[in-house]
Each structure stands twice: as C-alpha cells, then as structure tokens.
Short mmCIF file of C-alpha atoms and ligand atoms in Angstrom, two decimals:
data_model
loop_
_atom_site.label_atom_id
_atom_site.label_comp_id
_atom_site.label_asym_id
_atom_site.label_seq_id
_atom_site.Cartn_x
_atom_site.Cartn_y
_atom_site.Cartn_z
CA MET A 1 26.04 -33.27 -1.12
CA ASN A 2 24.76 -29.80 -0.23
CA ARG A 3 21.42 -29.52 1.41
CA LEU A 4 19.72 -26.53 -0.27
CA SER A 5 16.43 -24.77 0.15
CA VAL A 6 14.16 -24.53 -2.85
CA ASN A 7 14.78 -20.79 -2.80
CA ALA A 8 18.54 -21.29 -3.05
CA ALA A 9 18.23 -23.97 -5.74
CA ARG A 10 16.13 -21.64 -7.89
CA LYS A 11 19.02 -19.18 -8.21
CA ASN A 12 21.50 -19.14 -11.07
CA ASP A 13 24.50 -19.65 -8.82
CA ALA A 14 23.21 -23.10 -7.87
CA ILE A 15 23.67 -24.35 -11.44
CA GLY A 16 26.08 -27.26 -11.67
CA ARG A 17 25.81 -28.24 -8.02
CA GLU A 18 24.85 -31.66 -6.72
CA VAL A 19 22.21 -30.99 -4.10
CA ARG A 20 19.71 -32.52 -1.72
CA LEU A 21 16.30 -30.85 -1.37
CA SER A 22 13.25 -31.66 0.70
CA GLY A 23 9.70 -30.39 0.47
CA TRP A 24 6.14 -31.02 -0.57
CA ILE A 25 4.79 -31.74 -4.02
CA ARG A 26 2.64 -29.00 -5.50
CA THR A 27 2.00 -30.75 -8.85
CA ARG A 28 3.12 -33.76 -10.86
CA ARG A 29 2.89 -33.91 -14.63
CA ASP A 30 3.82 -37.08 -16.54
CA SER A 31 5.41 -36.67 -19.92
CA LYS A 32 4.81 -38.99 -22.86
CA GLY A 33 8.55 -39.56 -22.98
CA GLY A 34 8.38 -41.69 -19.83
CA PHE A 35 9.45 -39.16 -17.20
CA SER A 36 7.67 -36.77 -14.84
CA PHE A 37 7.85 -33.10 -13.87
CA LEU A 38 7.50 -32.51 -10.13
CA GLU A 39 6.93 -29.05 -8.72
CA ILE A 40 8.38 -28.87 -5.20
CA ASN A 41 7.89 -26.21 -2.55
CA ASP A 42 9.44 -26.03 0.91
CA GLY A 43 8.13 -22.63 2.01
CA SER A 44 11.46 -20.89 1.48
CA SER A 45 10.04 -18.94 -1.46
CA LEU A 46 6.79 -18.39 -3.29
CA GLY A 47 8.05 -20.06 -6.45
CA ASN A 48 8.40 -23.84 -6.80
CA LEU A 49 11.35 -25.77 -8.11
CA GLN A 50 10.88 -28.02 -11.08
CA VAL A 51 12.33 -31.49 -10.66
CA ILE A 52 12.66 -33.92 -13.56
CA ALA A 53 12.22 -37.51 -12.45
CA ASP A 54 13.31 -40.02 -15.04
CA GLY A 55 11.39 -43.23 -15.75
CA GLU A 56 14.59 -45.16 -15.09
CA LEU A 57 14.49 -44.27 -11.36
CA ARG A 58 14.11 -47.41 -9.25
CA ASN A 59 10.81 -46.33 -7.63
CA TYR A 60 9.39 -44.52 -10.69
CA GLU A 61 6.42 -46.81 -11.28
CA SER A 62 5.89 -47.85 -7.66
CA GLU A 63 6.07 -44.44 -5.97
CA ILE A 64 6.92 -41.41 -8.10
CA LYS A 65 3.94 -41.91 -10.41
CA HIS A 66 1.68 -41.84 -7.32
CA LEU A 67 2.95 -38.51 -5.99
CA SER A 68 0.11 -36.05 -5.64
CA PRO A 69 -0.13 -32.56 -4.10
CA GLY A 70 0.89 -32.55 -0.43
CA SER A 71 3.19 -35.59 -0.64
CA SER A 72 6.58 -35.12 1.00
CA VAL A 73 9.86 -35.99 -0.71
CA THR A 74 13.62 -35.67 -0.58
CA ILE A 75 15.37 -35.30 -3.92
CA GLU A 76 19.03 -35.65 -4.76
CA GLY A 77 20.33 -34.52 -8.10
CA GLU A 78 22.07 -31.88 -10.15
CA VAL A 79 20.86 -28.31 -10.58
CA LYS A 80 20.80 -27.37 -14.28
CA ALA A 81 19.89 -24.27 -16.24
CA SER A 82 16.27 -24.58 -17.25
CA GLY A 83 14.87 -23.99 -20.72
CA GLY A 84 11.41 -23.61 -19.17
CA LYS A 85 9.63 -20.27 -19.01
CA GLY A 86 9.81 -18.30 -15.75
CA GLN A 87 12.48 -20.40 -14.06
CA ALA A 88 16.24 -20.15 -14.07
CA THR A 89 16.96 -23.66 -12.87
CA GLU A 90 15.62 -27.17 -12.55
CA VAL A 91 16.87 -30.31 -10.87
CA HIS A 92 17.50 -33.62 -12.60
CA ALA A 93 16.79 -36.18 -9.93
CA ALA A 94 19.20 -39.01 -9.26
CA SER A 95 16.92 -40.22 -6.48
CA VAL A 96 13.50 -39.40 -5.09
CA VAL A 97 12.76 -40.58 -1.55
CA VAL A 98 9.07 -40.48 -0.67
CA HIS A 99 8.42 -39.74 3.01
CA GLY A 100 4.65 -39.67 2.90
CA LEU A 101 1.89 -39.67 0.32
CA ALA A 102 -1.19 -37.45 0.66
CA ASP A 103 -4.43 -39.14 -0.37
CA PRO A 104 -5.80 -36.99 -3.22
CA GLU A 105 -9.32 -37.94 -2.21
CA ARG A 106 -8.80 -36.34 1.20
CA TYR A 107 -6.06 -33.68 0.89
CA PRO A 108 -7.98 -30.41 0.61
CA LEU A 109 -5.36 -28.26 -1.12
CA GLN A 110 -5.80 -29.47 -4.68
CA LYS A 111 -5.72 -27.23 -7.76
CA LYS A 112 -9.09 -25.73 -6.86
CA ARG A 113 -8.86 -22.35 -5.10
CA HIS A 114 -10.41 -22.03 -1.67
CA SER A 115 -11.75 -18.94 0.04
CA PHE A 116 -9.77 -17.51 2.96
CA GLU A 117 -12.77 -18.29 5.20
CA LYS A 118 -12.54 -21.96 4.22
CA LEU A 119 -8.77 -22.00 4.72
CA ARG A 120 -9.21 -20.73 8.29
CA GLU A 121 -10.85 -24.08 9.08
CA TRP A 122 -7.66 -25.74 7.91
CA ALA A 123 -5.20 -23.64 9.89
CA HIS A 124 -2.97 -26.73 10.05
CA LEU A 125 -2.64 -26.88 6.26
CA ARG A 126 -3.08 -23.31 5.07
CA PRO A 127 0.62 -22.42 5.51
CA ARG A 128 1.21 -24.71 2.53
CA THR A 129 -0.68 -22.34 0.23
CA ASN A 130 1.01 -19.58 -1.76
CA THR A 131 -0.82 -16.83 0.10
CA PHE A 132 -0.07 -17.99 3.63
CA GLY A 133 3.52 -18.85 2.88
CA ALA A 134 3.98 -15.33 1.50
CA VAL A 135 2.19 -13.71 4.46
CA MET A 136 4.39 -15.52 6.97
CA ARG A 137 7.63 -14.67 5.14
CA ILE A 138 6.58 -10.99 5.09
CA ARG A 139 5.56 -11.14 8.76
CA ASN A 140 8.97 -12.56 9.56
CA ARG A 141 10.75 -9.84 7.56
CA ILE A 142 8.77 -7.16 9.38
CA CYS A 143 9.72 -8.61 12.78
CA ARG A 144 13.36 -8.67 11.77
CA SER A 145 13.14 -5.02 10.70
CA ILE A 146 11.50 -4.09 13.98
CA HIS A 147 14.40 -5.49 15.96
CA GLU A 148 17.03 -4.14 13.58
CA PHE A 149 15.53 -0.66 13.61
CA PHE A 150 15.44 -0.37 17.38
CA GLN A 151 18.77 -2.08 17.94
CA ASP A 152 20.41 0.26 15.40
CA GLU A 153 18.94 3.22 17.30
CA GLU A 154 20.31 1.91 20.63
CA PHE A 155 17.03 0.79 22.16
CA VAL A 156 17.09 -1.99 24.74
CA TRP A 157 14.56 -4.79 24.28
CA ILE A 158 12.68 -5.26 27.56
CA HIS A 159 10.51 -8.29 28.23
CA THR A 160 7.48 -6.92 29.99
CA PRO A 161 5.18 -9.43 31.69
CA ILE A 162 2.32 -11.26 30.03
CA ILE A 163 0.54 -11.70 33.35
CA THR A 164 -0.10 -8.42 35.09
CA ALA A 165 -2.33 -6.84 37.70
CA SER A 166 -2.59 -3.41 36.07
CA ASP A 167 -5.05 -2.33 33.41
CA CYS A 168 -3.02 -0.04 31.15
CA GLU A 169 -5.72 1.07 28.77
CA GLY A 170 -8.38 1.25 31.49
CA ALA A 171 -10.95 -0.11 29.09
CA GLY A 172 -11.90 -3.14 31.19
CA GLU A 173 -11.15 -5.57 28.40
CA MET A 174 -8.81 -7.92 30.21
CA PHE A 175 -8.79 -11.71 30.34
CA ARG A 176 -8.61 -12.94 33.89
CA VAL A 177 -5.84 -15.34 34.91
CA SER A 178 -6.92 -17.55 37.78
CA THR A 179 -6.47 -21.01 39.24
CA LEU A 180 -9.55 -20.76 41.44
CA ASP A 181 -12.19 -23.45 41.11
CA LEU A 182 -14.83 -21.72 38.98
CA THR A 183 -17.59 -23.92 40.32
CA ASN A 184 -16.74 -23.22 43.95
CA PRO A 185 -14.53 -20.14 44.40
CA PRO A 186 -13.60 -18.87 47.87
CA LYS A 187 -15.76 -15.90 48.91
CA THR A 188 -15.16 -12.87 51.08
CA ASP A 189 -17.57 -11.97 53.89
CA ASN A 190 -19.61 -9.77 51.56
CA GLY A 191 -20.04 -12.57 49.03
CA ASN A 192 -17.50 -11.52 46.37
CA VAL A 193 -14.92 -13.92 44.95
CA ASP A 194 -11.87 -13.74 47.20
CA TYR A 195 -8.98 -13.19 44.83
CA ALA A 196 -6.64 -12.79 47.78
CA ARG A 197 -6.74 -16.59 47.82
CA ASP A 198 -6.01 -16.90 44.11
CA PHE A 199 -2.63 -17.99 42.71
CA PHE A 200 -1.00 -14.55 42.83
CA GLY A 201 -2.71 -13.47 46.03
CA ARG A 202 -4.64 -10.89 44.05
CA ALA A 203 -6.63 -10.48 40.84
CA ALA A 204 -4.44 -11.00 37.76
CA TYR A 205 -4.96 -10.61 34.03
CA LEU A 206 -3.32 -11.05 30.63
CA THR A 207 -1.66 -7.82 29.59
CA VAL A 208 -3.38 -5.38 27.22
CA SER A 209 -0.12 -3.44 26.76
CA GLY A 210 3.41 -3.51 28.11
CA GLN A 211 3.54 0.26 28.28
CA LEU A 212 3.33 0.89 32.02
CA GLU A 213 6.13 -1.56 32.74
CA GLY A 214 7.93 -0.16 29.68
CA GLU A 215 7.84 3.29 31.27
CA ILE A 216 9.68 1.90 34.30
CA TYR A 217 12.59 0.81 32.12
CA ALA A 218 12.53 3.90 29.89
CA THR A 219 12.95 6.07 32.96
CA ALA A 220 16.16 4.17 33.71
CA LEU A 221 17.60 2.95 30.38
CA SER A 222 16.24 5.90 28.35
CA LYS A 223 15.28 4.05 25.15
CA ILE A 224 13.49 0.74 25.36
CA TYR A 225 11.01 -1.32 23.40
CA THR A 226 8.84 -4.23 24.28
CA PHE A 227 7.52 -6.66 21.68
CA GLY A 228 5.22 -9.53 22.43
CA PRO A 229 1.71 -10.92 22.57
CA THR A 230 -1.08 -8.72 23.86
CA PHE A 231 -4.61 -9.69 24.81
CA ARG A 232 -7.92 -7.89 24.61
CA ALA A 233 -11.25 -9.35 25.59
CA GLU A 234 -13.17 -6.89 23.44
CA ASN A 235 -16.10 -8.48 21.74
CA SER A 236 -15.46 -6.93 18.35
CA ASN A 237 -15.79 -9.12 15.30
CA THR A 238 -14.10 -6.91 12.74
CA SER A 239 -11.46 -7.44 10.09
CA ARG A 240 -8.97 -5.44 12.24
CA HIS A 241 -9.40 -6.85 15.75
CA LEU A 242 -7.97 -9.94 17.39
CA ALA A 243 -8.27 -11.09 21.00
CA GLU A 244 -4.56 -12.05 20.88
CA PHE A 245 -2.22 -9.92 18.81
CA TRP A 246 1.40 -8.82 18.82
CA MET A 247 2.37 -5.29 19.69
CA VAL A 248 5.73 -3.52 19.59
CA GLU A 249 5.96 -0.59 21.99
CA PRO A 250 8.92 1.79 22.12
CA GLU A 251 9.17 4.10 25.12
CA VAL A 252 11.69 6.94 25.26
CA ALA A 253 12.74 9.23 28.09
CA PHE A 254 13.18 12.93 27.24
CA TYR A 255 10.96 12.55 24.16
CA GLU A 256 8.12 14.97 23.55
CA LEU A 257 5.21 14.30 21.23
CA ALA A 258 6.96 15.71 18.15
CA ASP A 259 9.93 13.37 18.73
CA ASN A 260 7.51 10.50 19.13
CA MET A 261 5.83 11.30 15.80
CA ALA A 262 9.17 11.51 14.05
CA LEU A 263 10.21 8.16 15.53
CA ALA A 264 6.98 6.53 14.32
CA GLU A 265 7.49 7.86 10.80
CA ARG A 266 11.12 6.74 10.64
CA PHE A 267 10.13 3.35 12.00
CA LEU A 268 7.36 2.70 9.45
CA LYS A 269 9.58 3.89 6.61
CA ARG A 270 12.32 1.49 7.66
CA ILE A 271 9.99 -1.53 7.75
CA VAL A 272 8.46 -0.72 4.38
CA GLY A 273 11.87 -0.02 2.84
CA ASP A 274 13.23 -3.38 4.03
CA VAL A 275 10.22 -5.30 2.69
CA LEU A 276 10.46 -3.55 -0.67
CA ALA A 277 14.19 -4.30 -0.87
CA ASP A 278 14.05 -7.95 0.18
CA CYS A 279 10.64 -9.44 -0.59
CA GLY A 280 10.18 -8.73 -4.29
CA GLU A 281 8.67 -12.05 -5.33
CA ASP A 282 6.17 -12.15 -2.47
CA MET A 283 5.23 -8.48 -2.95
CA ASP A 284 4.58 -9.04 -6.67
CA PHE A 285 2.21 -11.79 -5.63
CA PHE A 286 0.27 -9.49 -3.26
CA GLN A 287 0.14 -6.73 -5.83
CA GLN A 288 -1.16 -9.07 -8.56
CA ARG A 289 -3.36 -11.47 -6.64
CA ILE A 290 -4.51 -9.74 -3.46
CA ASP A 291 -4.64 -5.95 -3.80
CA ASP A 292 -3.42 -3.92 -6.76
CA THR A 293 -3.05 -0.76 -4.66
CA THR A 294 -0.42 -2.39 -2.44
CA MET A 295 2.76 -1.09 -4.07
CA ASP A 296 1.34 2.39 -4.43
CA ARG A 297 0.48 2.45 -0.73
CA LEU A 298 3.95 1.28 0.25
CA GLU A 299 5.70 3.76 -1.96
CA LYS A 300 3.72 6.59 -0.37
CA VAL A 301 5.02 5.54 3.03
CA SER A 302 8.53 4.99 1.87
CA ILE A 303 9.02 8.29 0.00
CA GLY A 304 6.14 10.58 1.07
CA THR A 305 5.92 12.61 4.26
CA PHE A 306 3.19 11.95 6.77
CA GLN A 307 0.45 14.56 7.25
CA HIS A 308 0.09 15.97 10.78
CA LEU A 309 -3.30 17.19 11.92
CA THR A 310 -4.85 17.91 15.32
CA TYR A 311 -7.97 15.98 16.26
CA THR A 312 -9.87 19.28 16.36
CA ASN A 313 -8.84 20.17 12.82
CA ALA A 314 -9.71 16.65 11.65
CA VAL A 315 -13.20 17.00 13.10
CA GLU A 316 -13.69 20.30 11.29
CA LEU A 317 -12.40 18.81 8.07
CA LEU A 318 -14.75 15.83 8.34
CA GLN A 319 -17.73 18.01 9.23
CA THR A 320 -17.22 20.19 6.16
CA SER A 321 -16.29 17.30 3.85
CA GLY A 322 -19.80 16.94 2.47
CA GLN A 323 -19.55 13.18 3.08
CA ASP A 324 -22.52 11.17 4.20
CA PHE A 325 -20.99 9.20 7.07
CA GLU A 326 -22.88 6.44 8.85
CA TYR A 327 -21.76 7.81 12.23
CA PRO A 328 -21.90 11.60 12.72
CA VAL A 329 -18.71 13.43 13.60
CA ALA A 330 -18.76 15.42 16.83
CA TRP A 331 -15.94 16.89 18.92
CA GLY A 332 -15.42 14.73 21.97
CA HIS A 333 -16.31 11.44 20.27
CA ASP A 334 -13.92 8.82 19.02
CA LEU A 335 -13.44 8.83 15.26
CA GLN A 336 -14.90 5.78 13.57
CA ALA A 337 -13.06 3.65 11.03
CA GLU A 338 -15.01 5.31 8.20
CA HIS A 339 -13.78 8.75 9.33
CA GLU A 340 -10.19 7.64 9.64
CA ARG A 341 -10.31 6.00 6.25
CA TYR A 342 -11.78 9.08 4.63
CA LEU A 343 -8.88 11.18 5.96
CA THR A 344 -6.10 8.85 4.96
CA GLU A 345 -7.52 7.22 1.82
CA ARG A 346 -9.59 9.94 0.22
CA HIS A 347 -8.61 13.35 1.54
CA PHE A 348 -4.84 13.15 2.08
CA GLU A 349 -4.13 9.89 0.23
CA SER A 350 -1.19 9.36 2.55
CA PRO A 351 -0.47 8.34 6.13
CA VAL A 352 -1.84 10.84 8.63
CA ILE A 353 -0.83 11.46 12.23
CA LEU A 354 -3.72 12.82 14.28
CA TYR A 355 -2.80 14.32 17.64
CA ASP A 356 -4.14 16.28 20.63
CA TYR A 357 -7.28 14.25 21.30
CA PRO A 358 -10.03 15.09 23.81
CA ALA A 359 -8.93 14.03 27.30
CA THR A 360 -12.25 12.30 27.96
CA ILE A 361 -11.75 9.61 25.29
CA LYS A 362 -8.13 8.75 26.11
CA PRO A 363 -6.46 6.79 28.93
CA PHE A 364 -5.25 8.35 32.18
CA TYR A 365 -1.54 8.29 31.40
CA MET A 366 -1.55 10.81 28.53
CA LYS A 367 -0.09 14.27 29.14
CA VAL A 368 -2.68 17.00 29.49
CA ASN A 369 -2.22 20.08 27.31
CA ASP A 370 -2.02 23.33 29.26
CA ASP A 371 -3.60 25.64 26.75
CA ALA A 372 -6.98 23.99 26.24
CA GLU A 373 -10.32 25.59 27.05
CA PRO A 374 -11.64 23.95 30.25
CA ASP A 375 -14.49 22.07 28.55
CA ARG A 376 -12.27 21.14 25.61
CA SER A 377 -9.31 19.70 27.44
CA THR A 378 -6.97 17.72 25.20
CA VAL A 379 -4.12 15.30 25.75
CA ARG A 380 -0.89 14.74 23.86
CA ALA A 381 -2.13 11.59 22.11
CA MET A 382 -1.21 10.56 18.59
CA ASP A 383 -2.69 7.98 16.24
CA VAL A 384 -1.03 7.06 12.96
CA LEU A 385 -3.62 6.27 10.29
CA THR A 386 -2.71 4.51 7.06
CA PRO A 387 -4.64 3.89 3.84
CA GLY A 388 -6.22 0.45 3.76
CA VAL A 389 -5.94 -0.23 7.49
CA GLY A 390 -6.81 2.94 9.41
CA GLU A 391 -5.23 3.14 12.87
CA ILE A 392 -1.95 1.27 12.85
CA ILE A 393 -0.18 3.06 15.73
CA GLY A 394 -1.51 4.59 18.93
CA GLY A 395 0.71 6.51 21.32
CA SER A 396 1.27 9.64 23.35
CA GLN A 397 3.50 11.79 25.46
CA ARG A 398 3.01 10.61 29.05
CA GLU A 399 1.85 12.74 31.96
CA ASP A 400 5.00 13.43 33.98
CA ARG A 401 3.44 15.77 36.61
CA LEU A 402 2.31 13.79 39.64
CA ASP A 403 -0.54 16.13 40.63
CA VAL A 404 -2.03 16.26 37.12
CA LEU A 405 -1.69 12.49 36.75
CA GLU A 406 -3.45 11.81 40.05
CA GLU A 407 -6.27 14.15 39.19
CA ARG A 408 -6.81 12.34 35.88
CA MET A 409 -6.76 8.97 37.66
CA ARG A 410 -9.41 10.12 40.09
CA LYS A 411 -11.57 11.41 37.23
CA GLN A 412 -11.35 7.97 35.63
CA ASP A 413 -12.23 6.23 38.92
CA LEU A 414 -8.92 4.41 39.16
CA ASP A 415 -7.65 3.11 42.47
CA LEU A 416 -4.53 5.24 43.02
CA SER A 417 -2.99 2.79 45.46
CA GLU A 418 -2.84 0.10 42.76
CA TYR A 419 -0.63 2.37 40.68
CA TRP A 420 1.70 3.33 43.53
CA TRP A 421 4.85 2.42 41.58
CA TYR A 422 3.68 4.25 38.47
CA ARG A 423 3.13 7.37 40.57
CA GLU A 424 6.54 7.05 42.23
CA LEU A 425 8.19 7.31 38.79
CA ARG A 426 6.84 10.91 38.83
CA GLU A 427 8.04 11.46 42.36
CA PHE A 428 11.66 10.43 41.84
CA GLY A 429 13.36 12.20 38.95
CA THR A 430 10.36 12.58 36.68
CA VAL A 431 11.10 13.26 33.00
CA PRO A 432 9.14 14.03 29.89
CA HIS A 433 8.73 10.77 28.01
CA SER A 434 6.71 9.33 25.16
CA GLY A 435 6.00 6.12 23.34
CA PHE A 436 3.63 4.29 21.08
CA GLY A 437 2.33 0.87 20.12
CA LEU A 438 2.30 -0.64 16.64
CA GLY A 439 -0.05 -3.57 16.06
CA LEU A 440 2.06 -6.13 14.20
CA GLU A 441 -0.89 -7.74 12.44
CA ARG A 442 -2.19 -4.38 11.21
CA MET A 443 1.28 -3.68 9.85
CA VAL A 444 1.26 -7.03 8.03
CA GLN A 445 -2.17 -6.14 6.64
CA PHE A 446 -0.90 -2.78 5.49
CA VAL A 447 2.10 -4.30 3.74
CA THR A 448 0.33 -7.23 2.10
CA GLY A 449 -3.13 -5.80 1.44
CA MET A 450 -4.74 -8.81 3.17
CA ALA A 451 -8.30 -7.73 3.99
CA ASN A 452 -8.85 -9.76 7.14
CA ILE A 453 -6.59 -9.69 10.19
CA ARG A 454 -7.39 -13.39 10.80
CA ASP A 455 -5.33 -14.17 7.72
CA VAL A 456 -2.07 -12.52 8.81
CA ILE A 457 -1.51 -14.43 12.07
CA PRO A 458 -0.89 -18.19 12.17
CA PHE A 459 -3.64 -19.01 14.67
CA PRO A 460 -6.21 -16.23 15.06
CA ARG A 461 -7.97 -15.83 18.39
CA THR A 462 -11.33 -14.08 18.09
CA PRO A 463 -14.61 -14.29 20.04
CA GLY A 464 -15.77 -17.91 19.81
CA ASN A 465 -12.57 -19.13 18.13
CA ALA A 466 -9.57 -20.83 19.69
CA GLU A 467 -9.16 -24.01 17.68
CA PHE A 468 -5.61 -25.23 16.95
O1 4AD B 501 -4.03 2.25 20.55
P1 4AD B 501 -3.68 1.15 21.49
O2 4AD B 501 -4.76 0.58 22.32
O3 4AD B 501 -2.49 1.73 22.38
C1 4AD B 501 -1.91 1.13 23.46
O4 4AD B 501 -2.13 0.02 23.85
C2 4AD B 501 -0.80 1.95 24.08
N1 4AD B 501 -0.59 1.45 25.43
C3 4AD B 501 0.43 1.84 23.22
C4 4AD B 501 1.58 2.65 23.74
O5 4AD B 501 1.48 3.87 23.75
N2 4AD B 501 2.63 2.02 24.17
O6 4AD B 501 -3.00 -0.05 20.67
C5 4AD B 501 -1.87 0.18 19.87
C6 4AD B 501 -2.03 -0.49 18.52
C7 4AD B 501 -3.20 -0.01 17.71
O7 4AD B 501 -2.89 1.16 17.00
C8 4AD B 501 -3.41 -1.19 16.78
O8 4AD B 501 -2.47 -1.19 15.72
C9 4AD B 501 -3.09 -2.37 17.67
O9 4AD B 501 -2.27 -1.90 18.71
N3 4AD B 501 -4.31 -2.97 18.26
C10 4AD B 501 -4.85 -4.11 17.83
N4 4AD B 501 -4.51 -4.96 16.85
C11 4AD B 501 -5.28 -6.05 16.67
N5 4AD B 501 -6.35 -6.36 17.42
C12 4AD B 501 -6.74 -5.54 18.44
N6 4AD B 501 -7.80 -5.87 19.20
C13 4AD B 501 -5.97 -4.36 18.67
N7 4AD B 501 -6.06 -3.36 19.57
C14 4AD B 501 -5.03 -2.52 19.30
MG1 MG B 502 -5.70 3.21 19.81
#
C-alpha cells in the first residue's frame, strides 16, 4: 500500500493504484444511493480529493455518516479516473479510519466564509483554509527559490546572530534582551540600570538586520547571504509592517551599486519565474479570489526591465506630477508609501529602483557620493519599489573609506568604540562592497496579492499581539 499525498492522488498517473491517504474532511455529501462523497484535503494542494465511501463499509452508519468538516481520517482504496467535473481522479474507499471528529457546533471553519481579521483570531485553525494553505505553499516555494538562487550563484549561507549588541539601522527600534529582574535591576552609581551585570555583560538586543555581521563574512568569503528572523520594535500598525519578520540579505565584496541593482533584479525575476512555473493552481486561486492584478504584476517582473531613477529625479517627477498627495514631497525627506506607489503603480507601472538618497535620511554605513553639492550630499542607497507593495528591497553600496565612515558615524552620534570591528574591516584590506535586504513577507504579499502582511506569516507579531 502506497502512502500518497492528496496532491499526488489527484494526478492521472495515480490511477489504478491502491493507496493510503490521510487528511481532514472539507465536506461530506450523502447520496440517495446509500453512499457518501467525502472531500479530503491534507494541505499538499489547494484542490481536494473526492473519496467515495460505500454504505457497505463496516463503520458507514456509526462513523462515516457523522463526518463533518475538520474531522480527520485515513482512507485506503483504489484511485480511479473520475467522471466528475474538474477532477481527474477519485478514490473508492475500501476502509475509512476516523481519527477524530470535529463538533460541527463548535468547529469554526464551516461553509460560511470568514474575514481575514476573524481568521487571525484562529491562527491555530486558519492554515486549514484554502487561502492560508495556498499562502504557505507559496511562501515555501519562495524560500526554496531564495536558497537555490544564491547557491547557484556560489553564495555561502551565513548564520548571523539573532542576539546582538549593535544597532545596524541606527533607528533605535530594537527589542532588549535581558535577564535582569525588571522590578529590581542593579544600578550604577549615577542611577542608571547597570547592564554590565546583565547576562551578556552588556546591553543586548534582538537583531534588526544581519548586515553588519554579513559584511564581516563578505569581506572574507566574497559572496554571502543571511536569511532569518529580524525584529523591529517600531510602533507602526500598517499592512506592511511586522515586529518580527524574515529578511534575506546578500552581501558581496567587489560589488558596486550597479552590480547590486542587477543582482536584485535577477533575484526577483528568479523567484517570480519559479512561482509561475511551479505553483499554477495556487496562483490561479490568488488571481481569481484575492487580487485580479496579480498575474499581470508578476509578468511585469518576470519579463519587463526595472526602471532606474535617482531619488532627486523621483522628487522632481512627483513634484510636477499634478497629484494631490497627503504628504508633500520635498528633497531631503523620506518618500511616503503614497509617493512610492504613485511611481511604481501609476507612473511607470513596473518595478522601480530608486537610488542616491539624501545622506541625512539613511544609515551611517552607506557610501557617500563624491560629486554632491555640500548641502545636498547623497549616499549610494537603493530601494526597489514594486506595484502593490511599495518598498520590497532596501540596500546600498557600503562606505569602504575609514575616514568618511567615521565622520558619518560622528554626525549620527554613534559611539565609534562600539563599532571597532566594523571599522577594522576598513583598516585591513578594505574593498568596495554592496548588499541589500528583501523582506520575505513583502515578497509573499507581492506574489499573492494578499493585502495585509499579517496574513502571509503563520504567527504575526505586531504591537499588542503575540498570541499563539
Ligand atoms: O530597508 P531595510 O530597513 O534595510 C536593512 O535592514 C538593510 N540593513 C538591508 C541590507 O542592506 N542588508 O529593510 C530591508 C527590507 C525592506 O525593504 C522591507 O522589505 C523589509 O526589509 N522590512 C520589513 N518587513 C516587514 N516588517 C517590517 N517592519 C520591515 N522593515 C523592513
Ligand atoms: Mg528601507
């Protein structure tokens, strides 16, 4: 007896095989002829498998006729060609073992559709819905592509730490990691909490980015990437921000900004191409049920070329666009989501890479451009903006000149001694190098068209929310 997934049993080449399948009932329909149709799903595909359970089965009256959505079963039987519409196969059950019933009075996932907000309260059951099953299969395919892309290009996967003492983005949005007694912490003579007596002998935090540690390995192994959870204690309740998200960050020695942009474009094209090639059934679902612009968006990434535009040119374009933006556009200020979306969704209708941002709005590690006017100093930053999501990638060429780096750090009031190892990378065999970070959840949003980032991660962490 072959144990098959529902996905495998739905395919033509399973016809004629005796199989064992396990999963959860989606629906049961009893026929007048004294048998029942069971729709089974095990998460291996969007579609269900139809099982025909004959009235002659030993537990037909006692158990099978009580199966309701959410009940768990193991079926043995033969896969046959199906005469039914929209399915190649069905299984004629020789036995149906019931593992557990699901009380229809209490199981929330009945025929009725629930809002995504409601489903978030049932994060333990929502993976059993069509939408969340499809999201997680796509998320998995994207992660596989990420590794395959970098491994094919000879990158080394580096595991940068989750707990760190350095603030990469310098935005002060870190979660503290401490074992001190909050009600009675040790104090220094001047009354501050004495973190020297904390677990690590110093203040420690959850990482906001693996980049700085990534740079250490890139300046030794040349091409590296880090991929893992990232934490930001920013109090933003938007459809694109999480307090815990996954980021993939390549870092490459001897790469200048143009190489970095080309890498980002190749990378996004590869992910989208893989999803389009392998996830047809799930993508049809997103196109039809979630967002009918999804396929169009993906095709633009997969075959179109990305627009490149300096920040300064983008500001001019926005200022002369005739649009009535909520936030005004001014050189030296961060672009708002509405501005980014105008550029990528309305003006260019394609992915856009903005680069050369004002130095004052970007972190200390970005390489300063030489040719800027003194009061309009820019850095070699790049953001990739995509229709539907806005900023999906942020990156830059890194400052490789020790004196310029230290001057920038002083301007941003950073304690140079804390970054002694980062500075030494510029002292010993410094090289031009570049990298970027892709937010995994924003990529899943881009691919699926899911409107809220809370619905593309299994257990979203946002201000005020850490259940499950
Ligand atoms: O632009 P960010 O902040 O860049 C960095 O962290 C760099 N150190 C990356 C690098 O150069 N190695 O973040 C990179 C990306 C963003 O473009 C976005 O996709 C995602 O990470 N991101 C978030 N995703 C979800 N929730 C949040 N709060 C996010 N903050 C950033
Ligand atoms: Mg950014």
